[in-house]
Short mmCIF file of C-alpha atoms in Angstrom, two decimals:
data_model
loop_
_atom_site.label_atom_id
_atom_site.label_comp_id
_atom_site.label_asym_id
_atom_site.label_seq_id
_atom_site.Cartn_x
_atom_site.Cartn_y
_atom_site.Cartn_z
CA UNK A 1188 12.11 -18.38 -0.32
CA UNK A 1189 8.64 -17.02 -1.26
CA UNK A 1190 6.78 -20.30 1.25
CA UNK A 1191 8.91 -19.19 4.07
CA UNK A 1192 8.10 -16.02 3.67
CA UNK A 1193 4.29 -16.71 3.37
CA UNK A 1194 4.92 -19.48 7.10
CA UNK A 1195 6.93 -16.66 8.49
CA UNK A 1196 3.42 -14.23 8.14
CA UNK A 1197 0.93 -16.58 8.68
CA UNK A 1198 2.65 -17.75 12.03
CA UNK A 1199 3.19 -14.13 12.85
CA UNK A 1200 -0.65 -13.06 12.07
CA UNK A 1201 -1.53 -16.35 14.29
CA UNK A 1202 0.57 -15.24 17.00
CA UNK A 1203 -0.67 -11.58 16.71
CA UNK A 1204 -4.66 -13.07 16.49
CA UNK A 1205 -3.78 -15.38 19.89
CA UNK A 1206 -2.05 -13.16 21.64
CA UNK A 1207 -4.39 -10.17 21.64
CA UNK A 1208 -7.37 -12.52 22.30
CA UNK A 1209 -5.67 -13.60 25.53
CA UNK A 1210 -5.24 -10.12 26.30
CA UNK A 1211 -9.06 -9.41 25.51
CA UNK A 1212 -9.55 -11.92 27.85
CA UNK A 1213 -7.64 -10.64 30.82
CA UNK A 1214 -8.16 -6.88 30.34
CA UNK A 1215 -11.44 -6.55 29.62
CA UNK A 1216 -12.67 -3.91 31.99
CA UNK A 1217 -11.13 -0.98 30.29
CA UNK A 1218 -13.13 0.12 26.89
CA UNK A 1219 -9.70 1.38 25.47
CA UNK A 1220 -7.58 -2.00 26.16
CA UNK A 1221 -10.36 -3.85 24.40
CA UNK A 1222 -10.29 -1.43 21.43
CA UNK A 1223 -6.74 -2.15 20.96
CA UNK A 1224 -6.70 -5.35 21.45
CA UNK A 1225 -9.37 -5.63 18.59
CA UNK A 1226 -6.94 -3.67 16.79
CA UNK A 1227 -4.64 -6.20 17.43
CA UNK A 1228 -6.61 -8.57 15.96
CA UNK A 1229 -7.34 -6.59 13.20
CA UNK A 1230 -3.78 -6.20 12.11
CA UNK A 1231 -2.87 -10.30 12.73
CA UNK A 1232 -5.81 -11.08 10.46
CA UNK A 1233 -4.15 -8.38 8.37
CA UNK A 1234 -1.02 -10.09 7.84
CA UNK A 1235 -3.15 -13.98 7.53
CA UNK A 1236 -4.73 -12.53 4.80
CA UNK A 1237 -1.83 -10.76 3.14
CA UNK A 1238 -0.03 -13.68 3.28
CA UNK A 1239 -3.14 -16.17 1.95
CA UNK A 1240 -3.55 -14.72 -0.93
CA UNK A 1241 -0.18 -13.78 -1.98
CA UNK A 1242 0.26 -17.69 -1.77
CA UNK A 1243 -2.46 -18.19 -3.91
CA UNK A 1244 -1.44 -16.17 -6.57
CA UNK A 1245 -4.18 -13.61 -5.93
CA UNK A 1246 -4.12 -9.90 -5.64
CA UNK A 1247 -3.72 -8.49 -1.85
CA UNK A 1248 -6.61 -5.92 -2.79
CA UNK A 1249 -9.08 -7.78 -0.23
CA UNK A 1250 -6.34 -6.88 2.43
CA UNK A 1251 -6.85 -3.41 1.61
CA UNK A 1252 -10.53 -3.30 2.04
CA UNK A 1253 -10.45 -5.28 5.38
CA UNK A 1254 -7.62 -2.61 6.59
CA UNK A 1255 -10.12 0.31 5.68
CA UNK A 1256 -12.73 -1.44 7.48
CA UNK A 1257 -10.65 -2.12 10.94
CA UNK A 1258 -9.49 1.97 10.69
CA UNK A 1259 -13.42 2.85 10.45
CA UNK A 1260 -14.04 0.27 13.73
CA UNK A 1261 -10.90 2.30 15.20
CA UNK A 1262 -12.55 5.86 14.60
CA UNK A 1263 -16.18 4.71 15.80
CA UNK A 1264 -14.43 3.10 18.58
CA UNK A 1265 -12.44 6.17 19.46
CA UNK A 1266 -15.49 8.21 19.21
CA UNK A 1267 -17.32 5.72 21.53
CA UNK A 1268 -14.65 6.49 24.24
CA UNK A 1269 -14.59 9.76 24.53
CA UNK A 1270 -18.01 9.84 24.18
CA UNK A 1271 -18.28 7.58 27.14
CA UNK A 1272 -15.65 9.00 28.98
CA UNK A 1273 -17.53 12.89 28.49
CA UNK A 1274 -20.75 11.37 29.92
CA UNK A 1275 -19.05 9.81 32.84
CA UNK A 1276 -15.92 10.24 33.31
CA UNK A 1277 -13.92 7.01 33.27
CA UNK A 1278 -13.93 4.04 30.58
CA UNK A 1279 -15.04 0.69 32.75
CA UNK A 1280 -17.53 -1.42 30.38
CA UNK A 1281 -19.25 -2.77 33.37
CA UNK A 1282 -20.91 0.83 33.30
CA UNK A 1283 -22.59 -0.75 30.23
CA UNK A 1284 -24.47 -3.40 32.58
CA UNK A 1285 -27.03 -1.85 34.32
CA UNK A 1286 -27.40 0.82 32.39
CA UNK A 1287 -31.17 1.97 31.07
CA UNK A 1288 -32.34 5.21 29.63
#
C-alpha cells in the first residue's frame, strides 16, 4: 500500500514538473503565466520530494523548507509584477529586452 502510494506521488509530481514546463514553454510572454507556471513546478517538486523521503524513511521536514522557499519566490514574484505593471502598464517580458537605464 505505502509503494503505491509513494508511485502514485512521484508520477503525479512528474506529471505536475512536465506539464508546467511545457506550459513555460508555450506561454512565455506573459510575466504572470510564467510565475505560475514556476509555481507549478514548485508544487510537483513538492510532492517528488514528499514522496522521496517518506520512502526513505526520512522526515518530510526538507519539504517544508523548500515550500517556504517557493512562497518567498511567489511574493517577490508578485511584487515584481505589479511593480512592472505600475511602471508600464502591461506584463510582456519582452519589455525586459531592450531595456537600459
Amino acid at each position: 500500500m505505502f509503494i503505491n502510494t509513494f508511485f502514485d506521488f512521484f508520477f503525479v509530481g512528474t506529471i505536475v514538473v512536465i506539464i508546467s514546463l511545457f506550459t513555460m514553454m508555450i506561454q512565455r510572454i506573459h510575466l504572470l503565466m510564467v510565475l505560475l507556471c514556476l509555481e507549478m513546478i514548485m508544487l510537483g517538486l513538492f510532492f517528488f520530494s514528499c514522496s522521496f523521503f517518506g520512502y526513505c524513511g526520512g522526515s518530510c521536514y526538507i519539504s517544508f523548507v523548500l515550500l517556504s522557499f517557493s512562497a518567498c519566490e511567489a511574493s517577490v514574484g508578485l511584487s515584481l509584477l505589479v511593480a512592472l505593471i505600475r511602471s508600464h502598464g502591461k506584463d510582456f517580458i519582452s519589455l525586459f529586452c531592450g531595456y537600459s537605464c
